[in-house]
Amino acid sequence: MSIVENAIYRNGRKVESPRSLENTYDLLQRTLDRPAESENGEDTVLAWIGLYRPSAEEIDSLAQHFDLHELAVEDTVQAHQRPKMERYGRTLFTVIRPAVYQDETETVEIGEIHIFTGPNFVITIRHSESSGVSRVRKRVEADPELLCFGPDGVLYALLDQIVDDYFPVLSGLENDIDEIEDALFAGESTVSQRIYELAREINEFHRGVAPLSNVMQRYFAGFTKYGTHEELQHRLRDVLDHVIAVSGKLESMRSSLTDAMSLDSTLTTARQNEAAMVQNEQMKKISSWAAILFAPSIVGSIYGMNFKDMPELDWAFGYPMALVLMVLVGVVLYVVFKVKDWL
């Protein structure tokens, strides 16, 4: 079984811990059939089923018992959904993308949680290792008021926890951007790859956060129709403020990385130009010395041609004249190249 945690709550207190889905259905019905325990007649009964990558048979069982819409069930089976809230009758289907910053690899791990909330039930289906659901369960069990809000209270707690978990991720990404800025001016060779990797992570994180703002605003539009408690409305609006803050910060990071890419390109071009200039200066020196040495070689090669009719061969000053000519040509070329700053 893929059940991670499973419990039935009544008026903010855990009353049952079923071991299977069938046991959950039975105990939930028995709890609903019991008379209300509160004096004013208010009675909140809630089954919270937590699953991790359930099988198709388990999802079918949940769908049949709680009358889950087939389209929502199909999305749950396929996974890889964008953040959204879709209402099917009395059931609300919510998809949230939690995020965790991995310090060891300096990467962001994006997860996925599907949440079904109905009149007396909450079903959380995790498609990733890290989600924060267990921490939310401990939180609501320690705060009976949230459980007394019913499924909406649990949904709020899940949204609040996941959005709060975004801020440590932002801190980790900010540190990465600071390191990239230092690496840019240090001229590290791997900085370009790190910029593009970080940009990809931030874009993926942004895709998991940005839609949540519009999704929650549409959810707020149904507060009156579905009788959401006023205190819960205030808390949910606070979550929306945090979502907007996270989205704004991610937009700023994307802008910073765009600037870093431009700066990296500029610095890379400048370093290439500098290297080309150094190489050009070296080529000038090599070419200058080659020319200086080539001139005496021409004179020597001419005198090395053993033709019979060469008047210089019988001239007494031919040899010293050839040496002087070689040295003179070399000196003249050296002076010319020195004046042109080639040497």
C-alpha positions in Angstrom: 0.0 0.0 0.0 1.1 3.5 -0.7 -0.6 5.1 2.3 1.9 7.2 4.2 -0.4 8.7 6.8 -4.1 8.2 7.4 -6.4 9.5 10.1 -10.0 10.5 10.8 -10.6 13.7 12.9 -13.6 14.9 14.7 -13.9 18.5 16.0 -10.1 19.0 15.7 -9.1 15.7 17.4 -7.8 12.5 15.9 -10.2 9.7 16.6 -9.2 6.9 14.2 -6.0 5.8 12.4 -7.2 3.4 9.6 -4.7 1.0 8.1 -6.3 0.6 4.7 -8.6 2.5 2.3 -11.5 0.1 3.0 -11.0 0.6 6.7 -11.0 4.3 6.2 -14.3 4.2 4.3 -15.9 2.2 7.0 -14.6 4.2 10.0 -15.5 7.5 8.3 -19.1 6.4 7.8 -19.3 5.2 11.4 -18.0 8.5 12.7 -20.5 10.4 10.6 -23.3 8.3 11.9 -22.5 9.0 15.5 -24.3 11.9 17.2 -22.6 15.3 17.4 -20.3 15.6 20.3 -20.4 19.4 20.7 -23.1 21.2 22.7 -24.0 23.7 20.1 -24.6 20.9 17.5 -21.6 21.8 15.3 -19.7 18.7 14.3 -16.7 18.6 12.0 -15.7 15.1 10.7 -12.7 14.8 8.4 -10.8 11.9 6.9 -7.3 12.9 5.7 -5.7 10.2 3.5 -2.1 10.7 2.5 -0.7 8.7 -0.4 2.7 8.5 -2.1 2.6 7.5 -5.8 -0.5 5.3 -5.4 -1.3 2.6 -7.9 -4.1 2.9 -10.4 -6.3 0.5 -8.4 -5.9 2.7 -5.3 -6.9 5.8 -7.2 -9.9 4.0 -8.8 -11.0 3.0 -5.3 -10.8 6.5 -4.0 -12.6 7.8 -7.1 -15.5 5.4 -6.7 -16.0 6.0 -3.0 -15.6 9.8 -2.9 -17.1 10.4 -6.4 -14.0 12.0 -7.9 -14.4 13.4 -11.4 -12.8 11.3 -14.1 -10.8 14.3 -15.5 -9.2 15.0 -12.1 -8.4 11.3 -11.7 -6.8 11.2 -15.1 -4.6 14.2 -14.2 -3.6 12.5 -11.0 -2.6 9.3 -12.8 -0.6 11.1 -15.4 0.9 13.7 -13.0 3.2 16.4 -14.4 0.5 19.1 -14.0 0.8 22.8 -13.7 -0.4 24.5 -10.5 -4.2 24.8 -10.6 -7.5 24.6 -8.8 -10.5 23.0 -10.5 -13.9 22.5 -8.9 -16.0 19.5 -9.8 -19.3 19.7 -7.9 -18.5 19.7 -4.2 -15.0 18.5 -4.8 -12.0 20.8 -5.3 -9.0 19.4 -7.1 -5.7 21.3 -6.4 -2.2 20.9 -7.8 0.7 22.5 -6.0 4.4 22.3 -6.9 6.6 22.3 -3.7 10.3 23.2 -4.0 13.4 22.2 -2.0 16.9 23.6 -2.4 19.6 20.9 -2.3 22.7 22.3 -0.7 24.9 19.4 -1.7 24.3 19.8 -5.4 23.2 23.5 -5.4 20.0 22.6 -7.3 16.3 23.1 -6.9 14.1 20.0 -6.6 10.5 20.7 -7.8 7.9 18.3 -6.6 4.2 17.8 -7.2 1.2 17.3 -4.8 -2.4 16.6 -5.9 -5.1 17.5 -3.3 -8.7 16.5 -3.3 -10.9 18.3 -0.8 -14.6 17.4 -0.4 -17.3 17.7 2.3 -15.6 15.3 4.8 -12.3 14.3 3.2 -8.9 15.5 2.2 -6.8 13.3 -0.1 -3.1 14.3 -0.6 -1.2 12.4 -3.4 2.5 13.0 -3.5 4.5 12.6 -6.7 7.8 13.6 -5.1 10.0 12.6 -2.1 10.0 16.1 -0.5 6.6 17.8 0.1 6.2 19.0 3.6 2.9 17.2 4.0 4.0 15.4 7.3 4.9 18.8 8.8 1.5 20.1 7.9 -0.2 17.2 9.5 1.7 17.7 12.7 0.9 21.4 12.6 -2.9 21.0 12.1 -3.0 18.2 14.8 -1.4 20.7 17.2 -3.9 23.4 16.1 -7.5 22.0 16.4 -8.9 25.3 15.1 -7.5 24.6 11.6 -9.1 21.1 11.6 -12.4 22.6 12.8 -12.4 24.7 9.6 -12.7 21.3 7.8 -11.1 20.5 4.4 -10.5 24.2 3.6 -8.4 24.5 6.8 -6.2 21.6 5.7 -5.9 23.0 2.2 -4.9 26.4 3.7 -2.3 24.8 5.9 -0.8 22.9 2.9 -0.7 26.0 0.7 0.8 28.0 3.6 3.6 25.5 4.3 4.5 25.0 0.7 4.7 28.7 0.0 6.7 29.3 3.1 9.1 26.6 2.0 9.8 28.7 -1.2 11.7 31.3 0.8 14.7 29.1 1.8 14.9 28.1 -1.9 15.1 31.8 -2.8 17.9 32.3 -0.3 19.8 29.4 -1.8 19.3 30.8 -5.3 20.4 34.2 -4.2 23.7 32.7 -2.8 24.2 31.0 -6.2 23.8 34.3 -8.1 26.2 36.0 -5.7 28.8 33.2 -6.4 28.2 33.6 -10.2 28.9 37.4 -9.9 32.2 36.7 -8.1 33.1 34.0 -10.6 32.4 36.4 -13.6 35.0 38.9 -12.5 37.4 36.2 -11.5 37.3 34.9 -15.1 36.4 31.3 -14.2 36.0 29.1 -17.2 32.9 27.2 -16.0 30.8 30.3 -15.1 28.9 30.3 -18.5 27.7 26.8 -17.9 26.7 27.6 -14.3 24.7 30.7 -15.5 22.7 28.6 -18.0 22.1 25.8 -15.5 20.9 28.3 -12.8 18.7 30.1 -15.3 17.0 26.8 -16.2 16.4 26.0 -12.6 14.9 29.4 -11.9 12.7 29.2 -15.0 11.4 25.8 -13.8 10.8 27.1 -10.3 9.0 30.2 -11.8 6.7 28.0 -13.8 5.7 26.2 -10.6 5.0 29.4 -8.7 3.7 32.1 -11.2 0.3 30.4 -12.0 -0.5 30.0 -8.3 -1.3 33.7 -8.0 -4.1 33.6 -10.5 -5.2 30.2 -9.3 -5.7 31.5 -5.7 -7.5 34.7 -6.9 -10.0 32.5 -8.7 -10.4 30.4 -5.6 -11.1 33.5 -3.6 -14.0 34.4 -5.9 -15.9 31.4 -4.5 -15.5 32.3 -0.9 -19.1 33.5 -0.5 -20.6 30.8 -2.6 -19.0 28.0 -0.8 -19.1 29.5 2.7 -15.4 29.8 3.5 -14.9 31.0 7.1 -13.9 34.7 7.4 -10.8 34.0 9.4 -9.7 31.4 6.9 -10.2 34.0 4.1 -7.7 36.4 5.9 -5.2 33.6 6.2 -5.5 32.6 2.6 -5.0 36.2 1.4 -1.8 36.3 3.5 -0.6 33.2 1.6 -1.4 35.0 -1.7 0.8 37.9 -0.6 3.6 35.5 0.0 3.1 34.0 -3.5 3.2 37.4 -5.1 6.4 38.2 -3.2 8.1 35.0 -4.3 7.0 35.6 -8.0 8.4 39.1 -7.8 11.7 37.9 -6.4 12.0 35.2 -9.1 11.4 37.8 -11.8 14.2 39.9 -10.3 16.5 36.9 -10.3 15.7 36.1 -13.9 16.6 39.7 -14.8 19.8 39.4 -12.8 20.8 36.3 -14.7 20.0 37.9 -18.0 22.4 40.7 -17.1 24.9 38.1 -16.0 24.7 36.4 -19.4 25.2 39.7 -21.2 28.1 40.6 -18.9 29.6 37.1 -19.4 29.4 37.5 -23.1 31.0 41.0 -22.9 33.8 39.8 -20.7 34.4 36.7 -22.9 34.6 38.9 -26.0 37.0 41.3 -24.2 39.2 38.4 -23.1 39.2 37.0 -26.6 40.1 40.4 -28.1 42.9 40.7 -25.5 44.2 37.3 -26.3 44.1 38.1 -30.1 46.0 41.3 -29.4 48.7 39.4 -27.5 48.8 36.8 -30.3 49.1 39.6 -32.9 52.0 41.2 -31.0 53.8 37.8 -30.8 53.2 37.3 -34.6 54.7 40.7 -35.3 57.9 39.8 -33.4 58.1 36.4 -35.0 57.6 37.9 -38.5 60.1 40.7 -37.8 62.9 38.3 -36.7 62.1 36.0 -39.7 62.5 38.9 -42.1 65.8 40.0 -40.4 67.2 36.4 -40.7 65.8 35.9 -44.2 67.7 38.9 -45.7 71.2 37.5 -45.0 70.0 34.1 -46.2 69.2 35.6 -49.6 72.7 37.1 -49.9 74.3 33.8 -48.8 72.1 31.8 -51.2 73.2 34.0 -54.1 76.9 33.5 -53.3 76.2 29.8 -52.9 75.3 29.5 -56.6 78.5 28.1 -58.1 78.2 29.7 -61.5 81.5 30.3 -63.4 80.6 33.8 -64.6 80.2 35.6 -61.2 82.5 38.6 -61.1 82.3 38.8 -57.3 84.0 35.4 -56.9 87.3 36.8 -58.2 87.0 40.1 -56.3 89.3 40.4 -53.3 86.7 42.3 -51.2 83.7 40.0 -52.3 83.7 38.0 -49.0 83.9 40.9 -46.6 81.4 42.9 -48.8 78.9 40.0 -48.5 79.2 39.9 -44.7 78.8 43.6 -44.5 75.8 43.5 -46.7 74.2 40.8 -44.6 74.7 42.7 -41.4 73.6 46.0 -42.9 70.4 44.6 -44.2 69.7 43.0 -40.8 70.4 46.2 -38.9 68.2 48.3 -41.3 65.3 45.9 -40.9 65.8 45.8 -37.1 65.6 49.6 -36.9 62.6 49.7 -39.2 60.7 47.1 -37.1 61.7 48.8 -33.9 60.4 52.1 -35.1 57.1 50.5 -36.0 57.0 48.9 -32.5 57.0 45.4 -33.8 60.0 44.4 -31.6 
